[in-house]
Short mmCIF file of C-alpha atoms and ligand atoms in Angstrom, two decimals:
data_model
loop_
_atom_site.label_atom_id
_atom_site.label_comp_id
_atom_site.label_asym_id
_atom_site.label_seq_id
_atom_site.Cartn_x
_atom_site.Cartn_y
_atom_site.Cartn_z
CA MET A 20 14.97 16.58 10.37
CA GLU A 21 11.09 17.44 10.66
CA GLU A 22 9.55 15.02 13.17
CA GLN A 23 6.03 13.43 11.99
CA VAL A 24 3.05 14.82 13.47
CA ASP A 25 0.52 12.02 14.11
CA ASN A 26 -2.93 12.27 12.78
CA ILE A 27 -5.55 11.65 15.53
CA ASP A 28 -8.72 9.76 14.44
CA LEU A 29 -11.88 10.80 16.20
CA SER A 30 -13.39 8.46 18.49
CA ARG A 31 -15.88 5.72 16.95
CA LYS A 32 -17.58 5.60 20.28
CA GLU A 33 -21.43 6.40 19.80
CA GLY A 34 -23.29 9.17 21.69
CA LEU A 35 -20.28 10.77 23.57
CA HIS A 36 -21.65 14.23 23.00
CA SER A 37 -24.80 13.50 25.27
CA GLN A 38 -22.46 11.35 28.19
CA PHE A 39 -21.58 13.57 30.92
CA GLY A 40 -19.97 11.01 33.26
CA GLU A 41 -22.27 11.69 36.20
CA VAL A 42 -21.75 8.55 37.79
CA GLU A 43 -18.16 7.68 36.79
CA ASP A 44 -15.14 7.76 39.44
CA ILE A 45 -12.41 10.29 39.04
CA GLY A 46 -9.44 8.67 37.19
CA GLY A 47 -12.04 6.27 35.56
CA ASP A 48 -12.26 5.45 31.85
CA HIS A 49 -14.67 8.11 30.89
CA TYR A 50 -13.27 10.92 28.88
CA ARG A 51 -14.70 13.47 31.65
CA SER A 52 -13.78 11.63 34.99
CA PHE A 53 -10.41 10.42 33.75
CA VAL A 54 -9.14 14.04 34.10
CA GLY A 55 -10.90 14.96 37.07
CA PRO A 56 -14.31 15.50 38.84
CA PRO A 57 -16.97 15.25 36.09
CA ASN A 58 -19.46 17.85 37.71
CA TYR A 59 -16.26 20.38 37.52
CA TYR A 60 -15.62 19.72 33.89
CA ASP A 61 -17.24 22.83 32.59
CA LEU A 62 -15.68 25.15 35.24
CA VAL A 63 -11.83 23.72 35.38
CA GLY A 64 -11.96 24.31 31.36
CA VAL A 65 -13.39 27.70 31.21
CA THR A 66 -11.02 29.11 33.96
CA GLN A 67 -7.98 28.15 31.67
CA PHE A 68 -9.45 29.70 28.77
CA ASN A 69 -10.25 33.10 30.56
CA LEU A 70 -6.85 33.37 32.16
CA LEU A 71 -5.31 32.70 28.65
CA THR A 72 -7.32 35.58 27.00
CA LEU A 73 -6.59 37.81 30.16
CA PHE A 74 -2.81 37.22 29.61
CA GLY A 75 -3.55 38.56 26.07
CA MET A 76 -4.39 35.39 23.77
CA ARG A 77 -6.06 36.49 20.86
CA GLU A 78 -7.25 34.47 17.66
CA THR A 79 -4.37 34.96 15.97
CA SER A 80 -2.30 33.21 18.91
CA SER A 81 -0.72 29.85 18.98
CA LEU A 82 -1.59 27.69 22.07
CA LEU A 83 0.20 24.53 23.20
CA ASP A 84 -1.88 22.72 25.42
CA ILE A 85 0.37 20.43 27.74
CA GLY A 86 -1.25 17.29 28.92
CA CYS A 87 -4.39 18.47 27.01
CA GLY A 88 -6.51 15.35 28.01
CA SER A 89 -9.97 15.20 26.71
CA LEU A 90 -9.77 19.13 25.86
CA ARG A 91 -11.54 20.17 29.00
CA GLY A 92 -10.15 23.64 28.37
CA GLY A 93 -8.71 23.18 24.92
CA ARG A 94 -12.30 23.07 23.70
CA PHE A 95 -12.82 26.68 24.01
CA ALA A 96 -9.23 27.65 22.77
CA ILE A 97 -10.03 25.47 19.54
CA LEU A 98 -13.21 27.35 19.00
CA TYR A 99 -11.76 30.78 19.55
CA LEU A 100 -8.50 30.44 17.78
CA ARG A 101 -7.95 30.70 13.91
CA PRO A 102 -7.79 27.44 12.18
CA GLY A 103 -4.40 25.66 13.02
CA ARG A 104 -3.35 27.62 15.94
CA TYR A 105 -4.05 24.94 18.56
CA PHE A 106 -1.63 22.41 19.42
CA GLY A 107 -2.16 19.58 21.99
CA ILE A 108 0.28 17.01 23.62
CA ASP A 109 -0.66 14.11 25.78
CA ARG A 110 0.36 10.38 26.53
CA GLU A 111 -3.36 9.12 26.18
CA GLU A 112 -4.60 9.13 22.49
CA TRP A 113 -8.01 7.91 23.52
CA LEU A 114 -8.65 10.90 25.61
CA ILE A 115 -7.94 13.07 22.70
CA GLN A 116 -10.04 11.13 20.36
CA ASP A 117 -13.01 10.96 22.79
CA GLY A 118 -12.87 14.81 23.31
CA LEU A 119 -12.80 15.59 19.60
CA GLN A 120 -15.79 13.58 18.96
CA SER A 121 -17.84 14.73 21.96
CA HIS A 122 -17.00 18.68 21.61
CA PHE A 123 -16.81 18.79 18.02
CA GLY A 124 -17.36 15.85 15.54
CA GLU A 125 -15.47 15.52 12.19
CA GLU A 126 -16.83 18.78 10.45
CA GLN A 127 -15.46 21.16 13.15
CA VAL A 128 -12.14 19.22 13.65
CA ASN A 129 -11.71 19.52 9.90
CA ARG A 130 -12.69 23.13 9.97
CA ARG A 131 -10.55 24.18 13.32
CA GLN A 132 -7.83 21.89 12.36
CA PRO A 133 -6.03 21.41 15.83
CA THR A 134 -2.66 19.48 15.78
CA PHE A 135 -1.95 16.50 18.30
CA ILE A 136 1.09 14.56 19.26
CA ILE A 137 1.06 11.54 21.52
CA ASP A 138 3.97 11.78 23.65
CA GLU A 139 5.03 11.32 27.16
CA ASP A 140 8.35 13.18 27.41
CA PHE A 141 6.99 16.74 27.10
CA THR A 142 9.00 16.70 23.43
CA PHE A 143 7.71 19.88 22.29
CA THR A 144 10.06 20.48 19.55
CA LYS A 145 8.09 17.59 17.98
CA PHE A 146 5.83 20.25 16.70
CA ASP A 147 8.71 22.08 15.06
CA ARG A 148 7.49 25.52 16.01
CA LYS A 149 7.27 28.03 18.77
CA PHE A 150 4.12 28.95 20.65
CA ASP A 151 2.74 32.40 22.05
CA PHE A 152 1.05 30.52 24.98
CA LEU A 153 1.56 27.27 26.67
CA MET A 154 -0.95 25.87 29.35
CA ALA A 155 -0.36 23.14 31.82
CA ASN A 156 -3.48 22.96 34.00
CA SER A 157 -3.61 19.90 36.60
CA ILE A 158 -0.15 18.29 35.31
CA PHE A 159 2.21 19.47 38.08
CA THR A 160 -0.33 18.57 40.50
CA HIS A 161 0.41 15.03 39.79
CA ALA A 162 4.07 15.00 38.34
CA PRO A 163 7.25 14.15 40.16
CA GLN A 164 9.90 16.81 40.27
CA TRP A 165 11.85 15.29 37.44
CA GLN A 166 9.03 15.72 35.29
CA VAL A 167 8.13 19.17 36.06
CA SER A 168 11.70 19.78 35.32
CA LYS A 169 11.78 18.12 32.00
CA CYS A 170 8.43 20.12 31.01
CA MET A 171 10.27 23.32 31.95
CA THR A 172 13.54 22.28 30.15
CA GLU A 173 11.44 21.41 27.02
CA ALA A 174 9.14 24.55 27.27
CA GLN A 175 12.09 26.68 27.29
CA LYS A 176 12.86 25.24 23.64
CA VAL A 177 9.64 26.54 22.14
CA MET A 178 9.06 29.81 23.73
CA VAL A 179 9.79 33.27 22.44
CA PRO A 180 10.24 36.54 24.24
CA GLU A 181 6.40 37.12 24.11
CA THR A 182 5.49 33.80 25.34
CA VAL A 183 3.38 33.22 28.56
CA PHE A 184 3.25 29.82 30.00
CA LEU A 185 0.52 29.37 32.53
CA ALA A 186 0.46 26.37 34.77
CA THR A 187 -0.92 24.99 38.21
CA PHE A 188 0.35 23.29 41.19
CA PHE A 189 -0.86 22.21 44.53
CA GLU A 190 1.00 24.33 47.09
CA SER A 191 2.65 22.48 50.18
CA LEU A 192 0.68 22.44 53.49
CA ASP A 193 3.27 21.28 55.65
CA GLY A 194 6.53 22.79 54.33
CA THR A 195 7.60 19.60 52.51
CA ASP A 196 7.99 18.67 48.92
CA TYR A 197 6.64 15.33 47.00
CA GLU A 198 10.09 13.47 46.63
CA GLY A 199 8.56 10.44 44.88
CA GLU A 200 9.84 9.68 41.32
CA GLU A 201 6.20 8.50 39.91
CA TRP A 202 3.21 10.43 38.41
CA LEU A 203 0.43 9.88 41.08
CA TYR A 204 -3.16 9.94 39.73
CA PRO A 205 -5.72 10.47 40.94
CA ASP A 206 -3.62 11.10 43.91
CA ILE A 207 -2.29 14.48 44.08
CA VAL A 208 1.22 15.96 44.75
CA ARG A 209 2.23 19.11 46.44
CA TYR A 210 5.29 21.55 46.34
CA ARG A 211 6.44 24.56 48.18
CA LYS A 212 6.47 27.63 45.91
CA GLU A 213 10.14 27.84 46.23
CA THR A 214 10.55 24.48 44.75
CA ILE A 215 8.63 25.56 41.68
CA SER A 216 10.43 28.72 41.31
CA ASN A 217 13.87 26.86 41.66
CA ILE A 218 12.88 24.11 39.13
CA VAL A 219 11.63 26.90 36.82
CA ASN A 220 14.74 29.10 37.16
CA ASP A 221 17.03 26.13 36.60
CA ALA A 222 15.48 25.92 33.29
CA GLY A 223 16.51 29.19 32.24
CA LEU A 224 13.16 30.63 32.98
CA ASP A 225 11.23 33.20 35.25
CA CYS A 226 8.38 32.15 37.48
CA HIS A 227 5.68 34.34 38.60
CA HIS A 228 3.50 33.34 41.43
CA PHE A 229 -0.06 34.77 41.27
CA GLU A 230 -3.53 34.54 42.88
CA TRP A 231 -6.33 33.49 40.54
CA PRO A 232 -9.49 31.23 41.39
CA HIS A 233 -9.23 27.72 40.72
CA PRO A 234 -12.13 25.32 41.74
CA PHE A 235 -9.60 22.93 43.50
CA ASN A 236 -7.47 25.56 45.05
CA GLN A 237 -4.51 24.66 42.83
CA LYS A 238 -2.13 27.78 42.38
CA TRP A 239 -1.20 29.48 39.33
CA ILE A 240 2.27 30.45 37.81
CA ALA A 241 3.20 32.54 34.73
CA VAL A 242 6.67 31.31 33.30
CA THR A 243 8.45 33.54 30.75
CA LEU A 244 11.93 33.76 29.34
CA PRO A 245 14.15 35.62 31.66
CA GLY A 246 14.03 39.32 32.21
CA ILE A 247 10.82 39.99 30.21
CA GLY A 248 8.96 41.85 33.13
CA LEU A 249 5.62 40.51 32.79
CA ASP A 250 2.90 42.67 34.25
CA VAL A 251 0.78 40.10 36.20
CA GLU A 252 -1.44 42.72 37.82
CA LYS A 253 -2.03 44.59 34.93
CA ALA A 254 -3.19 41.52 32.93
CA LEU A 255 -5.35 40.23 35.84
CA SER A 256 -7.02 43.75 36.06
CA GLY A 257 -8.76 42.71 32.51
CA HIS A 258 -6.57 45.50 30.60
CA VAL A 259 -6.61 43.46 27.46
CA TYR A 260 -10.47 43.83 27.17
CA SER A 261 -10.29 47.71 28.10
CA TYR A 262 -10.90 50.62 25.78
CA GLU A 263 -7.60 51.89 27.34
CA ALA A 264 -6.10 48.95 25.73
CA ALA A 265 -7.95 49.43 22.33
CA LEU A 266 -6.40 52.93 22.08
CA GLU A 267 -3.07 51.91 22.92
CA ARG A 268 -3.36 49.26 19.93
CA ARG A 269 -4.64 52.23 17.73
CA ARG A 270 -1.56 54.36 18.71
CA THR A 271 0.86 51.50 17.88
CA GLU A 272 -1.05 50.48 14.71
CA THR A 273 -1.58 46.93 15.80
CA THR A 274 -5.28 47.35 15.47
CA TRP A 275 -5.47 43.71 14.05
CA PRO A 276 -4.22 40.83 16.33
CA GLY A 277 -0.64 39.37 15.64
CA SER A 278 1.26 36.61 16.98
CA ALA A 279 5.02 36.37 17.76
CA THR A 280 5.46 32.98 16.53
CA ASN A 281 3.39 32.61 13.38
C1 SAM B 318 -5.59 15.77 35.52
S1 SAM B 318 -5.52 15.58 33.79
C2 SAM B 318 -5.55 17.13 33.10
C3 SAM B 318 -5.85 17.32 31.50
C4 SAM B 318 -5.95 18.80 31.08
N1 SAM B 318 -4.86 19.41 31.13
C5 SAM B 318 -7.32 19.58 31.77
O1 SAM B 318 -7.15 20.39 32.20
O2 SAM B 318 -8.35 18.98 31.34
C6 SAM B 318 -3.78 15.06 33.50
C7 SAM B 318 -3.56 15.05 31.89
O3 SAM B 318 -2.09 14.61 31.88
C8 SAM B 318 -1.84 13.57 30.81
N2 SAM B 318 -0.53 13.07 31.32
C9 SAM B 318 -0.20 12.46 32.19
N3 SAM B 318 1.30 12.30 32.17
C10 SAM B 318 1.70 12.62 30.84
C11 SAM B 318 2.93 12.83 30.25
N4 SAM B 318 4.37 12.34 30.79
N5 SAM B 318 2.99 13.65 28.99
C12 SAM B 318 1.90 13.94 28.70
N6 SAM B 318 0.66 13.98 29.07
C13 SAM B 318 0.61 13.20 30.32
C14 SAM B 318 -2.90 12.64 31.25
O4 SAM B 318 -3.13 11.78 30.21
C15 SAM B 318 -4.19 13.61 31.29
O5 SAM B 318 -4.53 13.74 30.11
#
């Protein structure tokens, strides 16, 4: 049975587009400070978007933004992607509402047609579709192992061979893993690389660790279905933007960007 996709109303709070949360504490009830240090709201958002395009996100791609919050990164994707290609999931409805109002307003939301689901169980199948890209920025940095595992298991259900799932975590400094059962926020949790790889592999997925800047030194992974052979180095070299890549597209008659998931 098809699941109902919730309609998200825009926030009715006034002047959100000119409030930048300068004096708010991290984790406070301002849409910027709730998701992290407000003075890094711009950079933490744009690094997600840049990385998605390096891994090949085109305007026809579909993106699932896991724990999308106030659209710190999602706002760039919502503008870039063709209408109806952005999907966000979070447990906090007010964050999405405030993000939509501050970044877009009603006319732009109607034009860009992002879709949202309020959910805290990572039930991505509620969207009733697959995705070309998944992003989980600053989620596993607060999540217990069982939630990382649940997220991976659910992600596997909405991925196709071409899908790239990008995510961050904080690396362990002392060789131990967070063993608690709770989501910690604004506190953070840390994991060893092997622990993250094992959780991803247990969900039937491949895990590629790679170096890419993050303002808080979060570490990046790219997750794919097994045996895909993702060329991370080539992606990070900026190949997708190159003349060489354009020539390859001409040769393969894929000049217009496509999507494996429609
Ligand atoms: C640190 S913020 C990151 C938000 C966003 N990814 C970004 O980069 O701005 C963590 C987000 O995860 C959301 N969250 C926490 N637990 C969740 C769960 N179980 N399911 C979905 N979202 C969750 C929070 O509401 C918050 O928006």
